[in-house]
Tab-separated table of C-alpha atoms in Angstrom:
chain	number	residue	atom	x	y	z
A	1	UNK	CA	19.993	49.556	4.614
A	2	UNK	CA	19.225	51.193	1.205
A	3	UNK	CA	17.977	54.620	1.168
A	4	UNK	CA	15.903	54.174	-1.407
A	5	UNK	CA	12.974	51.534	-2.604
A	6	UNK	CA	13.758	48.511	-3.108
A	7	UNK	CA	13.560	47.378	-7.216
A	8	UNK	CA	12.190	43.979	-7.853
A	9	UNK	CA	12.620	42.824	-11.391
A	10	UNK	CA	9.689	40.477	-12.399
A	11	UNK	CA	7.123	38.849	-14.658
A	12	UNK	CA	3.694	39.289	-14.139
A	13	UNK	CA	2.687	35.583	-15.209
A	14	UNK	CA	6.058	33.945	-12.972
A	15	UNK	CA	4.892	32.189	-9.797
A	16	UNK	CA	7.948	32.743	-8.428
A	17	UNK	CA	7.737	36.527	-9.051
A	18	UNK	CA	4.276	35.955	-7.198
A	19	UNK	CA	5.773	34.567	-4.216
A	20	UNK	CA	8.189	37.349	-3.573
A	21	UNK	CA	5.419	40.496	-4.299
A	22	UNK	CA	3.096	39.005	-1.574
A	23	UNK	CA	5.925	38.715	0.609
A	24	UNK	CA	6.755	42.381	-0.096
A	25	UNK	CA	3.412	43.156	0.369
A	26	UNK	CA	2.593	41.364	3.515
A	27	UNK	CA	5.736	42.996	5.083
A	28	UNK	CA	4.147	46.702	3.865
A	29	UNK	CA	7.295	46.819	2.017
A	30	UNK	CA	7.314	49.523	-0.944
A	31	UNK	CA	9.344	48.459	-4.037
A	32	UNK	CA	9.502	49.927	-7.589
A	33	UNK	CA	8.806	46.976	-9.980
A	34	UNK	CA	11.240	46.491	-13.357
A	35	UNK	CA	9.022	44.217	-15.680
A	36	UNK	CA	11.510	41.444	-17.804
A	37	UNK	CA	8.975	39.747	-20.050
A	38	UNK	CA	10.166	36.516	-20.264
A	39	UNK	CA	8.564	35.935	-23.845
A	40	UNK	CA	9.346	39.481	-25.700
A	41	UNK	CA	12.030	39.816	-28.060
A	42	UNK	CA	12.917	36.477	-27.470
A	43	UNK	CA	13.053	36.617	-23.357
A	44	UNK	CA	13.883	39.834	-22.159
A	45	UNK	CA	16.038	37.899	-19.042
A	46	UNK	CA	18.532	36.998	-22.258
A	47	UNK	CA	19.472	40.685	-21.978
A	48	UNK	CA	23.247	41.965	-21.169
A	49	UNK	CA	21.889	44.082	-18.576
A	50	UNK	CA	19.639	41.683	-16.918
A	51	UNK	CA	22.273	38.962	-17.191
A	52	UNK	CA	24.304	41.283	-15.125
A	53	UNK	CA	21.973	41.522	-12.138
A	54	UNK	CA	21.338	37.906	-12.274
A	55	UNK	CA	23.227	35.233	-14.464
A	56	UNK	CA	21.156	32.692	-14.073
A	57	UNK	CA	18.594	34.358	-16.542
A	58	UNK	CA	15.580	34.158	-14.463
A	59	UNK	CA	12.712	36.438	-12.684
A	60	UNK	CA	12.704	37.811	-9.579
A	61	UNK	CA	15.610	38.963	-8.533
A	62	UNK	CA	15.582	42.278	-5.687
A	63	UNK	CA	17.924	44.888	-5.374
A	64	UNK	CA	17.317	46.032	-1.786
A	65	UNK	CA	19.661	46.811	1.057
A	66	UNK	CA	22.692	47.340	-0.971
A	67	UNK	CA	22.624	43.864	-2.769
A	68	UNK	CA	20.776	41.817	-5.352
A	69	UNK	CA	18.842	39.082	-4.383
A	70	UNK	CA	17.644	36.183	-6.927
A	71	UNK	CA	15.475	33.421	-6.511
A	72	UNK	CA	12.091	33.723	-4.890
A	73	UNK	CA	13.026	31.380	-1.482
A	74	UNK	CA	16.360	33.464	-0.688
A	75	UNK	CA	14.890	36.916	-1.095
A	76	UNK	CA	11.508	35.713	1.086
A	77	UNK	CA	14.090	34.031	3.740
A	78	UNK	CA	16.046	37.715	3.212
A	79	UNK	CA	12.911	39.690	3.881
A	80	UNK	CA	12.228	37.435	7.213
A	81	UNK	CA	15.570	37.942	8.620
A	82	UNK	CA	16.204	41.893	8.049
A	83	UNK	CA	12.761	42.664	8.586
A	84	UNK	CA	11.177	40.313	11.345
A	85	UNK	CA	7.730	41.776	11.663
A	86	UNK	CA	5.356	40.586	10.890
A	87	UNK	CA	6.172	36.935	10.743
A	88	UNK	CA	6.279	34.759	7.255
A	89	UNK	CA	7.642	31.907	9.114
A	90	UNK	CA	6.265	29.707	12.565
A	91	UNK	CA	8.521	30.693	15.069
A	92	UNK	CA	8.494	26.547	15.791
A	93	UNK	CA	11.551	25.288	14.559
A	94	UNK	CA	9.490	22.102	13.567
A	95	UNK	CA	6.934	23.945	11.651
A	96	UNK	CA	9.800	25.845	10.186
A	97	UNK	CA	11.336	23.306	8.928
A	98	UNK	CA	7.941	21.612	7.226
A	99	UNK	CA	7.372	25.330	5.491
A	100	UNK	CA	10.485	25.169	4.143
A	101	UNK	CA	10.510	21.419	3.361
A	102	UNK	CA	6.769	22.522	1.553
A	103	UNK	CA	8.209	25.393	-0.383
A	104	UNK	CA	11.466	23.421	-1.648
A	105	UNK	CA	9.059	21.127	-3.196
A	106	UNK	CA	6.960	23.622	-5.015
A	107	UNK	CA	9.954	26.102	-5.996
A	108	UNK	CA	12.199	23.017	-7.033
A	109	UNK	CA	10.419	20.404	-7.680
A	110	UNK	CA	7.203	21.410	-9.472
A	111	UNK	CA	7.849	24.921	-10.599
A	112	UNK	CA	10.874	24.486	-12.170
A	113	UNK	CA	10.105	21.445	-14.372
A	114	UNK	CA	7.522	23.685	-16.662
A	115	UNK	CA	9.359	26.642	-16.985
A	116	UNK	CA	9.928	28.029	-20.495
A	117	UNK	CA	13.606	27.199	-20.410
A	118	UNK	CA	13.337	23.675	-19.336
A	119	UNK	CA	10.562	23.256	-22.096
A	120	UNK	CA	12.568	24.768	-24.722
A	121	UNK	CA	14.528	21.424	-24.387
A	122	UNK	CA	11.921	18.852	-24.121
A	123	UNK	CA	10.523	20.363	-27.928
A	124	UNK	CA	7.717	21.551	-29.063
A	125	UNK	CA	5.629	18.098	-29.567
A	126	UNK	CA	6.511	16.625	-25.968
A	127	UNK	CA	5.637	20.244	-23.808
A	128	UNK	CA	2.040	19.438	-22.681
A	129	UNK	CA	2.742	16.141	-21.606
A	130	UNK	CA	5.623	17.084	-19.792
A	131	UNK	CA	4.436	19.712	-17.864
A	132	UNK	CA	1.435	17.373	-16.804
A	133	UNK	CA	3.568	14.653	-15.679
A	134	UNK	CA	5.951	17.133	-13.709
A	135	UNK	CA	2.996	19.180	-12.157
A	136	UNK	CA	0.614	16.164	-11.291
A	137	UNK	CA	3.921	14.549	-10.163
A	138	UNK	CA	4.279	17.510	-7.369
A	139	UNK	CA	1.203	18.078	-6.576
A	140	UNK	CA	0.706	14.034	-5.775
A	141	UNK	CA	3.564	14.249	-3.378
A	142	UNK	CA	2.304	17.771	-1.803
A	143	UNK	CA	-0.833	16.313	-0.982
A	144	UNK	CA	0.513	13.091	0.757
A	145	UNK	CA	2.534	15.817	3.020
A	146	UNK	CA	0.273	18.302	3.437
A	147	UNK	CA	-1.866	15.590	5.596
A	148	UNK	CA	0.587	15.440	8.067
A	149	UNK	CA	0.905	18.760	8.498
A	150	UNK	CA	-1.890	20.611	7.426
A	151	UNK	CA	-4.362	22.317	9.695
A	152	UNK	CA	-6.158	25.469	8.578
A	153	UNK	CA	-3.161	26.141	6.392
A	154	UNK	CA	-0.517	24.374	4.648
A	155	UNK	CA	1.478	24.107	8.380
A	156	UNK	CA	-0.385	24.066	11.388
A	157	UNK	CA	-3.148	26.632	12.222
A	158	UNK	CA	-1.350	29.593	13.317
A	159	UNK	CA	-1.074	32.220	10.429
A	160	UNK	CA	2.356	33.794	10.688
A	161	UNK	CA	2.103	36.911	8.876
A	162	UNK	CA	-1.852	38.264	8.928
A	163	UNK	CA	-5.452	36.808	9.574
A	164	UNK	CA	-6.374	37.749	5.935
A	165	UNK	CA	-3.456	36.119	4.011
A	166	UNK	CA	-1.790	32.631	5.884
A	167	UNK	CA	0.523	31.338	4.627
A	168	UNK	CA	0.072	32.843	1.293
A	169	UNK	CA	3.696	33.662	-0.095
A	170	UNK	CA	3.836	29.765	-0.687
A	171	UNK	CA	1.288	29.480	-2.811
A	172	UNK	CA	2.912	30.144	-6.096
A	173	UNK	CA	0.560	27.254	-7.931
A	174	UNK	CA	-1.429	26.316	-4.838
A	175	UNK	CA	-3.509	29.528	-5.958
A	176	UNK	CA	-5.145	27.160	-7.718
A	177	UNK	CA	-5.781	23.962	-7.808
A	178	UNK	CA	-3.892	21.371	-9.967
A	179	UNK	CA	-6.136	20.828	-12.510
A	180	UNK	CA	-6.474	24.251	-13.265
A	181	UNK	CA	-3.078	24.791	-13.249
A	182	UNK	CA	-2.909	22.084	-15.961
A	183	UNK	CA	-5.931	24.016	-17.983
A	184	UNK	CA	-4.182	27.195	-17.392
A	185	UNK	CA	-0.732	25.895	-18.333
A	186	UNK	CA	-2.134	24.091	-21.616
A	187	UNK	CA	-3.865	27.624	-22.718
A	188	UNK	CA	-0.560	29.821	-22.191
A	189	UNK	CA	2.504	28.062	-21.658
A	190	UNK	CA	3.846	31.694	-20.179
A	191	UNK	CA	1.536	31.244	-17.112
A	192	UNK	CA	3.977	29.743	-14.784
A	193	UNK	CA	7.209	31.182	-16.151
């Protein structure tokens, strides 16, 4: 283990970023944050030094423990693993497997498809639609899973990590709901970054 804190390198507007600082905070975890815009002087993640730490050019990535950790999923799945208590995860290996199934979809399959690099490529002209299609897209197939396994929360209706927060390092998007995600999306294309 790392003597010191742990540094997590984020944006404030990334979702996935957002995932990984409740985690940190439902764990009681104490990091030192290292802002990357991902709009300033061109994308700050473009940066030699950044690159270093994680070459795929993307926010958050944690140095804790000795390594560096990138992408929101891994560093949560990290966190649950070196630091058990208390729980992010059912301790069901069903319900595990549903989280993660609910997760994969969010952090690869709706998240990904508006973020600032992928839109870069689709143009200028073509952005809003896109990112409508892709997050209505996700957010149609959530739903249809979510009523299978659903309760009080997204899985089931245990809370794994505390009575005030269930479930709430998936959220990401969920925070709100998809329309607003839409409205927020259409007003600042940086939102979900």
């Amino acid at each position: 283990m790392q003597a010191g804190k742990p540094i997590l390198y984020s944006y404030y507007r990334s979702s996935c970023s957002w995932r990984v600082r409740i985690a940190l905070a439902l764990k009681g975890i104490a990091y030192e944050t290292k802002p990357i815009n991902l709009i300033k002087d061109g994308g700050q993640q473009f940066s030699e030094e950044f690159q270093a730490l994680n070459p795929m050019k993307q926010v958050p990535a944690l140095k804790i423990d000795g390594i560096t950790i990138c992408q929101s999923l891994a560093i949560i799945e990290y966190l649950e693993e070196t630091r058990p208590t208390p729980r992010l995860l059912p301790q069901d290996p069903k319900k595990r497997a549903s989280m993660r199934m609910i997760s994969d979809i969010i952090a690869g399959g709706i998240q990904p498809l508006q973020n600032l690099s992928v839109l870069k490529q689709v143009g200028q002209e073509n952005q809003l639609t896109w990112a409508q299609t892709a997050i209505s897209s996700g957010f149609n197939a959530l739903e249809k899973i979510l009523q299978s396994t659903a309760g009080k929360y997204c899985v089931g209706d245990e809370g794994y990590e505390t009575s005030d927060h269930p479930q709430s390092w998936l959220s990401g998007q969920l925070e709100h709901g998809q329309g607003e995600v839409l409205q927020l999306w259409a007003a600042d294309p940086g939102f979900c970054g």
